[in-house]
Structure formats: structure tokens, C-alpha cells
CSV table of C-alpha atoms in Angstrom, one decimal:
chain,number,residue,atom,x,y,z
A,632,UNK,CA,76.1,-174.2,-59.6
A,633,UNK,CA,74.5,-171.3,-61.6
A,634,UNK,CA,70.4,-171.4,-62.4
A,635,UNK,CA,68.0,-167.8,-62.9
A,636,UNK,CA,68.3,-166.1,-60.0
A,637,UNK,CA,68.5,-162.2,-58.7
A,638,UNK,CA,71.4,-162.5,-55.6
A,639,UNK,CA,74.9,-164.6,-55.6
A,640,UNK,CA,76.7,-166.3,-52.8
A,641,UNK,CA,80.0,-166.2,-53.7
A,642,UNK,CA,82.4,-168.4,-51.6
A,643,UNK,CA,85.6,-168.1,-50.8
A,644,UNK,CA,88.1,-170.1,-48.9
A,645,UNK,CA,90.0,-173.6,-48.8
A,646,UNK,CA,89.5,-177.3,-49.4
A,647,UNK,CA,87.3,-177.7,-46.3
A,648,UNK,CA,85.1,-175.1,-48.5
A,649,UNK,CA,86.2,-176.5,-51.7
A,650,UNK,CA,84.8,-180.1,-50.9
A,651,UNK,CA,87.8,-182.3,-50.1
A,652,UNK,CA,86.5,-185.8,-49.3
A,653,UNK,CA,82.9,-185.3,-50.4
A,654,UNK,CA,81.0,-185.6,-53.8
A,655,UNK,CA,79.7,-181.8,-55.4
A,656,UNK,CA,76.0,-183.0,-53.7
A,657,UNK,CA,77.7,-182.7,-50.2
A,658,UNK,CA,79.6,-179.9,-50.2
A,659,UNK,CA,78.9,-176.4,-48.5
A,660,UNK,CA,78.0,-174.6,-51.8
A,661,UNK,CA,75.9,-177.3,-53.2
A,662,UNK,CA,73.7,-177.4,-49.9
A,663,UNK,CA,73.6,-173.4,-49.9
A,664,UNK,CA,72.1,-174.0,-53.8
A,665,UNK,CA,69.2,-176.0,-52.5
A,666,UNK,CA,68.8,-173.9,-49.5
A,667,UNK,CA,68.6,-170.4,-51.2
A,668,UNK,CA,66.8,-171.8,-54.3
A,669,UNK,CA,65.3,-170.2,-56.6
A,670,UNK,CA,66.8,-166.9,-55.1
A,671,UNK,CA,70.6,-166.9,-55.5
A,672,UNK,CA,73.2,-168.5,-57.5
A,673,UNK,CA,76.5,-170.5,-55.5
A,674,UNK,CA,79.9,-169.7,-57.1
A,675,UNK,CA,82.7,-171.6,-55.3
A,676,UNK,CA,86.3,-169.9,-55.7
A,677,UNK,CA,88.0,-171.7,-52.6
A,678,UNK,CA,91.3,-173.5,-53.6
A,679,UNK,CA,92.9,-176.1,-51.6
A,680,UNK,CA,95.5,-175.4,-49.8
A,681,UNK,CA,94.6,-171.3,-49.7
A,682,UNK,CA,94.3,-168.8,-47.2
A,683,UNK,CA,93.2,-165.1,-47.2
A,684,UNK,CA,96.6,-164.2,-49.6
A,685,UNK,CA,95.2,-166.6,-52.2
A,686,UNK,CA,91.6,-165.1,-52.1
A,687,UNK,CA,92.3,-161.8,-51.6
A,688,UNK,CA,94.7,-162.4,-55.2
A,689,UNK,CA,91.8,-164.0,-56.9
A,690,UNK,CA,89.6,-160.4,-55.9
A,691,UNK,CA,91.6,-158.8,-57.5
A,692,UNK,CA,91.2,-160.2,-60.9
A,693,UNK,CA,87.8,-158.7,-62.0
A,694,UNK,CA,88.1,-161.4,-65.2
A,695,UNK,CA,87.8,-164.2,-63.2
A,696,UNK,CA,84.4,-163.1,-61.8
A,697,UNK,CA,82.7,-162.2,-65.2
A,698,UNK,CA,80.3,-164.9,-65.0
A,699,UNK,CA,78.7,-163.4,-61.9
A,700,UNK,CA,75.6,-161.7,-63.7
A,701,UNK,CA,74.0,-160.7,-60.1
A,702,UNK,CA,74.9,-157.7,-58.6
A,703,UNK,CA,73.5,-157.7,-54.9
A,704,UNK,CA,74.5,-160.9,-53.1
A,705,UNK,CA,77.1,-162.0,-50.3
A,706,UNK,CA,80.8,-162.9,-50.7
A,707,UNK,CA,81.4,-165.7,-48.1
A,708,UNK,CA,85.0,-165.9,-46.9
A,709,UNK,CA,84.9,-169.4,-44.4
A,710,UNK,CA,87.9,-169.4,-42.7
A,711,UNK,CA,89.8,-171.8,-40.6
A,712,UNK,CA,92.6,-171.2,-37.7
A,713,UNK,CA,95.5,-172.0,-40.2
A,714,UNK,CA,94.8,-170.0,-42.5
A,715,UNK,CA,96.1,-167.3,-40.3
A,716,UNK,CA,99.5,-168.3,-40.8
A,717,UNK,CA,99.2,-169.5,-44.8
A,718,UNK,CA,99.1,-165.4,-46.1
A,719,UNK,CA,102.3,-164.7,-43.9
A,720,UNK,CA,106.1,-166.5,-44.3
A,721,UNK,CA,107.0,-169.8,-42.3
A,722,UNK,CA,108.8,-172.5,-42.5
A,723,UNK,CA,106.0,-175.1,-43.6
A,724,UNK,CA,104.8,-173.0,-47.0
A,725,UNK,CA,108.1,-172.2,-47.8
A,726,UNK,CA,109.6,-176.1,-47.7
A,727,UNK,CA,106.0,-177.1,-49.8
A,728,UNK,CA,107.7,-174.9,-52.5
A,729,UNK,CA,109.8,-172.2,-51.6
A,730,UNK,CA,109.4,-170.7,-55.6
A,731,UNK,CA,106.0,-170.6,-55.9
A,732,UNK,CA,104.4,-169.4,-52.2
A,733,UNK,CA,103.7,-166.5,-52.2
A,734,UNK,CA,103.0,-164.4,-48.8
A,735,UNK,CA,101.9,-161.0,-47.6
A,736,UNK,CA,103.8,-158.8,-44.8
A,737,UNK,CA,103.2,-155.2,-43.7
A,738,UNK,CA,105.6,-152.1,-44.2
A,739,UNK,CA,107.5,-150.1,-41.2
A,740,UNK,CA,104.4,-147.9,-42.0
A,741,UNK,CA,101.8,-150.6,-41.7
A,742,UNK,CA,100.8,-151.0,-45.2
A,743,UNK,CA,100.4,-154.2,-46.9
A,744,UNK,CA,102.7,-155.4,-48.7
A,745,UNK,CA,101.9,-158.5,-51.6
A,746,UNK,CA,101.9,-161.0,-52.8
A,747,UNK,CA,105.6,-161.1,-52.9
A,748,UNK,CA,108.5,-164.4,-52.8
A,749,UNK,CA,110.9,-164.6,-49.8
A,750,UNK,CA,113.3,-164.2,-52.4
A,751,UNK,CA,111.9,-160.0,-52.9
A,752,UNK,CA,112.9,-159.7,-49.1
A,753,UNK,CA,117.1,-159.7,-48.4
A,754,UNK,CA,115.7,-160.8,-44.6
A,755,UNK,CA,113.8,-163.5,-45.4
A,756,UNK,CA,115.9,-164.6,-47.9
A,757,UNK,CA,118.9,-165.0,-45.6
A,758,UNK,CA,116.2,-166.2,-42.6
A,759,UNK,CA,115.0,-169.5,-45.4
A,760,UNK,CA,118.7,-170.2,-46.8
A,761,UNK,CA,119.4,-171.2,-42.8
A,762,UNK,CA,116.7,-172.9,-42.3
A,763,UNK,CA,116.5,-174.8,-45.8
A,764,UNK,CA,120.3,-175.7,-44.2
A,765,UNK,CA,119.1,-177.1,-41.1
A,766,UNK,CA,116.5,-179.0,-42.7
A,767,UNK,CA,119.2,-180.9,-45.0
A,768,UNK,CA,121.5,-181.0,-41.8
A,769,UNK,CA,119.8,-184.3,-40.4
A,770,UNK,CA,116.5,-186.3,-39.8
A,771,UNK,CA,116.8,-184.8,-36.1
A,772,UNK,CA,117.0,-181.4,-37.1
A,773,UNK,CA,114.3,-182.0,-39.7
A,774,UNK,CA,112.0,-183.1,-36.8
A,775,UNK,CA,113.3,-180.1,-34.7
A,776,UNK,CA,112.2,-177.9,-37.2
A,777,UNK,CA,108.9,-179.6,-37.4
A,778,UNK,CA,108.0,-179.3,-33.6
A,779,UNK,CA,109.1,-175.9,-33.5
A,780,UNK,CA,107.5,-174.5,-36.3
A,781,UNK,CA,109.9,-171.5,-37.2
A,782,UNK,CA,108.5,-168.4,-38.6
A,783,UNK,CA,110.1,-164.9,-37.8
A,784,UNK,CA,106.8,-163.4,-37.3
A,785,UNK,CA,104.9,-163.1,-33.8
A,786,UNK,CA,101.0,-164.0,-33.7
A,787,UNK,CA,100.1,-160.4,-33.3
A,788,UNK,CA,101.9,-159.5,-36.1
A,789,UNK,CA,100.7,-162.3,-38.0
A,790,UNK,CA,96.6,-161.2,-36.8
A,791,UNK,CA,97.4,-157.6,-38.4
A,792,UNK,CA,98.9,-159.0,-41.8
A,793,UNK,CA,95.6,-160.7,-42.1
A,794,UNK,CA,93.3,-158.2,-40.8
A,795,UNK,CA,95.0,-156.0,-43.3
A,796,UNK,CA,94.2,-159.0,-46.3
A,797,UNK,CA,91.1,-159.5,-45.4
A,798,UNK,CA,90.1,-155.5,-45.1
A,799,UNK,CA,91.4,-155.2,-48.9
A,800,UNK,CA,89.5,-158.5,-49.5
A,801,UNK,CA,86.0,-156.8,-48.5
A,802,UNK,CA,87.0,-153.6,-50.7
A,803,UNK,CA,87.9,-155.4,-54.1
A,804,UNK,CA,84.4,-157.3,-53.2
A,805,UNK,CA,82.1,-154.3,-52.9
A,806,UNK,CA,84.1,-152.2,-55.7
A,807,UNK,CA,82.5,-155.0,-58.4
A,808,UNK,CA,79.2,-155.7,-56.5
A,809,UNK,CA,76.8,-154.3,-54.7
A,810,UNK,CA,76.1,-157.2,-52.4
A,811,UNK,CA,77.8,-158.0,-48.6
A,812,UNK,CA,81.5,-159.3,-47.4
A,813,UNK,CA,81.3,-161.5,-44.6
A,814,UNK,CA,83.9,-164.0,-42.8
A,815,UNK,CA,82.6,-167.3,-41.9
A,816,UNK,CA,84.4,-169.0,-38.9
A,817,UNK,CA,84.2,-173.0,-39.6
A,818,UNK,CA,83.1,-174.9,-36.7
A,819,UNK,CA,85.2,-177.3,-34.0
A,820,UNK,CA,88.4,-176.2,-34.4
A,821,UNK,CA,91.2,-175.4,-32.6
A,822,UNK,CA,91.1,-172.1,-30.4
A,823,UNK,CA,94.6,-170.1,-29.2
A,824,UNK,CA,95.2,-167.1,-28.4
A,825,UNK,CA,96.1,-165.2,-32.2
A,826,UNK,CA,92.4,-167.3,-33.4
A,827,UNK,CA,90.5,-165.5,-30.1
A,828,UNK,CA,92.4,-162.2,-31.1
A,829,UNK,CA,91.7,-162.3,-34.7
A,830,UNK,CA,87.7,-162.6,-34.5
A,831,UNK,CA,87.6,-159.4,-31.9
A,832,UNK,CA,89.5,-157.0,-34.1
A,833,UNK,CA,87.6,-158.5,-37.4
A,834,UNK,CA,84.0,-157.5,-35.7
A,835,UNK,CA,85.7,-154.2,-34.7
A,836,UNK,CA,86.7,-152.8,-38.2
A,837,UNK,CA,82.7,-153.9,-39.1
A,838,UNK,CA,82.7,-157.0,-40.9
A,839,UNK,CA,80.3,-159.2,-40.1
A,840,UNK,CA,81.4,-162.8,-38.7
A,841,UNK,CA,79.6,-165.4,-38.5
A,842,UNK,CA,80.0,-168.0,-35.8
A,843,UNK,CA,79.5,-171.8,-37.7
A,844,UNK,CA,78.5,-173.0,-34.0
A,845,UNK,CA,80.9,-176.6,-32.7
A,846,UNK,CA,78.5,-179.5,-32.5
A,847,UNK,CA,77.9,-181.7,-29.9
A,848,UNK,CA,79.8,-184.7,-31.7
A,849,UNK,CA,82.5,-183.4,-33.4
A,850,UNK,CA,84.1,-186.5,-34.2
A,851,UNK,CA,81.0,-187.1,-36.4
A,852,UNK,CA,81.3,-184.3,-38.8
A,853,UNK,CA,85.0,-185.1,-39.8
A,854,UNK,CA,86.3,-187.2,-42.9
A,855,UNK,CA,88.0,-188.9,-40.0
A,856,UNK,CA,89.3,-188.3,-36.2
A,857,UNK,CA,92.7,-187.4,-37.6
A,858,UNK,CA,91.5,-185.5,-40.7
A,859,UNK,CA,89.4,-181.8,-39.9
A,860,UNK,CA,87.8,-181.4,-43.0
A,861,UNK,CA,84.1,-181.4,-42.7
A,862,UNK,CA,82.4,-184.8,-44.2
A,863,UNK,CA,78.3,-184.1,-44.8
A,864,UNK,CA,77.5,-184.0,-42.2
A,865,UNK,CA,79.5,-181.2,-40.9
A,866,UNK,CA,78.7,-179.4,-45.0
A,867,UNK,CA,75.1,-179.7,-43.9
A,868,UNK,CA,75.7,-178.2,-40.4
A,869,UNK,CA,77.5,-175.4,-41.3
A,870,UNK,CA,75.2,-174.9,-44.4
A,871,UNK,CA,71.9,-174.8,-41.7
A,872,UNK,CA,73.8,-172.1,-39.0
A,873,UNK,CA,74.9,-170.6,-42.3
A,874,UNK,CA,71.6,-169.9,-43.5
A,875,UNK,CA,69.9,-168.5,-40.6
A,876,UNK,CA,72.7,-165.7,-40.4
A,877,UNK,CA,72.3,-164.8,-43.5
A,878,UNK,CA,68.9,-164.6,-43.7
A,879,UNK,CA,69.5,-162.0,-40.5
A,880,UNK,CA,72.0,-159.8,-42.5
């Protein structure tokens, strides 16, 4: 969605940022057009399916953002619960395609380490060749596996690999523009205990996060009561709260 303008809103994210379920005139980016019109051009990277491994890849790819002619602006990463786990190994990314996911992880010295295959770690190779075992085993240990959700990392560990992402994230940003990186929490959804710990240590290493406020009818923002992703209504929610931080930055 590109026009004559001095500042870009870059987004970043997944398919609830991407549009899943809605035409281009309901989606996030195509509100934030209208909204910030004649000002700013919208340029949506967010992939289905992707977390803050996926984006943080894209970043790091100057080519891809060659058609970006504004340097001052905002990069908008929106960011769901689940994508905490998507940038790390488990059991449910792996099974999707255990040769093409790609995860981060962090060194004995803290430093992160990626994108790399479970296959380029002799742990996690041995962890997914028993579990891709037990999978096969039967239909009860398939739903075992399922339930329990088996990943070898803890959800402080998983919080750090991410923090660590998303820190590298804000740097690739700022090293091609001039403009802002900010996280974007999407609204009405799930809240445990790595989520709550997560958004206290991203404000402390100063990025800015904005809060997409949960609505008073939930329900009536979703594609439908079993499926999250935002229908128009909840684009055109998050696209008003969204505004009126920015606006404040």
C-alpha cells in the first residue's frame, strides 16, 4: 500500500497481521493507510505462520526492504502469545516439517544462536528422533504427545531466546532507518505466566510496547469463537488503539 509520503509504518508479524480471513480493505495495514494518510506509507512483511525468528530473518536481508524510500518512520512488530514458542524448538514446528523449521537458541554464554535445523544440534537431534518415534508408536501416544506439548526448553528460557530475537530485531531496524522499533501486543488473548514475563523485561531493555487494549466483546472481533484471528472488527480496533500510541511516540 505505497502513495507519496515522508514516514513508513513498516509491519511485522503473523497471519493475524497478515490478514487471514479478511479482504486487503480490512486488514490492520490497510486501516493504518487510511488512518495516517497522506503522511506515511504501510508495508506489510508478516508471514503466516511466523514468529520473531521469521522477522528478525527477513531484517536482515536489507534487499528485501529496497522499496522503503522513507527513512524516518516506525517498524511495528504485533505479536501474539505463541509466537513465543514459534522462534525456539518443540514438538509442534518440528512435526509441521522437521526439514524446513528453523529455530533460534542461546549459547552457554548467552548469545544467540540462528536460525539453525535441529539437525545442526547432536541434542536435539537425538531429543526429535524419540519423539518423531513415539509419535509413529500409536494414536494414544500421538494424543499424549499433543496434550503434553514436549519441548526441552523451560518458559524462562524460552522469554530470553526471544528477548534476545527481538533485541537484534530492533538493531537490524534502526541500522537501515532512521525511524522507531516498537512491539505491538494483539488484544484478547491468552495470558500465563512466560506472556506476563515477557512484556516486563521487553519495556525494561527500552522498547516501547504497546498495549492493543481486550474489548469488551471479544467474541465479536474474532473470525469465529474457535478461531483468534482478528475479523474487522478487531483490524479496526487494534488499528484505532494503534494510532493513538503512535501518535504519542
Amino acid at each position: 500500500i505505497v502513495s507519496s509520503a515522508s514516514c513508513h509504518l513498516v509491519l511485522m508479524g503473523c497471519s493475524f497481521t497478515w490478514g487471514d480471513g479478511v479482504i486487503l480493505e480490512e486488514t490492520l495495514a490497510y486501516k493504518l493507510k487510511e488512518a495516517f494518510s497522506p503522511h506515511c506509507n504501510v508495508y506489510n512483511y508478516a508471514i503466516p505462520g511466523a514468529g520473531s525468528g521469521e522477522m528478525l530473518v527477513q531484517l536482515k536481508k536489507p534487499e528485501l526492504f529496497d522499496d522503503i524510500s522513507e527513512n524516518d518512520g516506525f517498524c511495528i512488530y504485533a505479536i501474539m502469545p505463541d509466537h513465543l514458542r514459534r522462534s525456539t524448538y518443540n514438538f509442534h514446528r518440528i512435526l509441521s516439517d522437521s526439514k524446513q523449521q528453523l529455530f533460534f537458541k542461546l549459547s552457554t554464554d548467552d548469545e544467540l544462536l540462528g536460525p539453525m535445523n535441529f539437525q545442526d544440534d547432536l541434542y536435539l537431534d537425538m531429543f526429535t528422533r524419540v519423539i518423531m518415534f513415539l509419535y509413529k508408536f500409536s494414536p494414544v501416544s500421538r494424543f499424549c504427545l499433543y496434550q503434553f506439548y514436549p519441548t526441552p526448553y523451560r518458559e524462562s528460557t524460552v522469554v530470553r531466546i526471544n528477548l534476545e530475537i527481538i533485541n537484534e530485531m530492533q538493531q537490524a531496524y534502526e541500522k537501515m532507518f532512521e525511524g522507531k522499533f516498537v512491539v505491538m501486543l494483539w488484544h484478547d488473548q491468552k495470558t500465563a505466566y512466560a506472556w506476563q514475563l515477557f512484556k516486563e523485561k521487553l519495556q525494561k531493555i527500552d522498547i516501547p510496547v504497546i498495549m492493543i487494549p481486550d474489548s469488551p466483546d471479544p467474541l465479536g472481533l474474532r473470525l469465529h469463537k474457535y478461531d483468534p484471528h482478528p475479523n474487522k472488527h478487531g483490524h479496526q480496533w487494534a488499528t484505532e488503539h494503534l494510532q493513538k500510541a503512535l501518535k504519542k511516540l
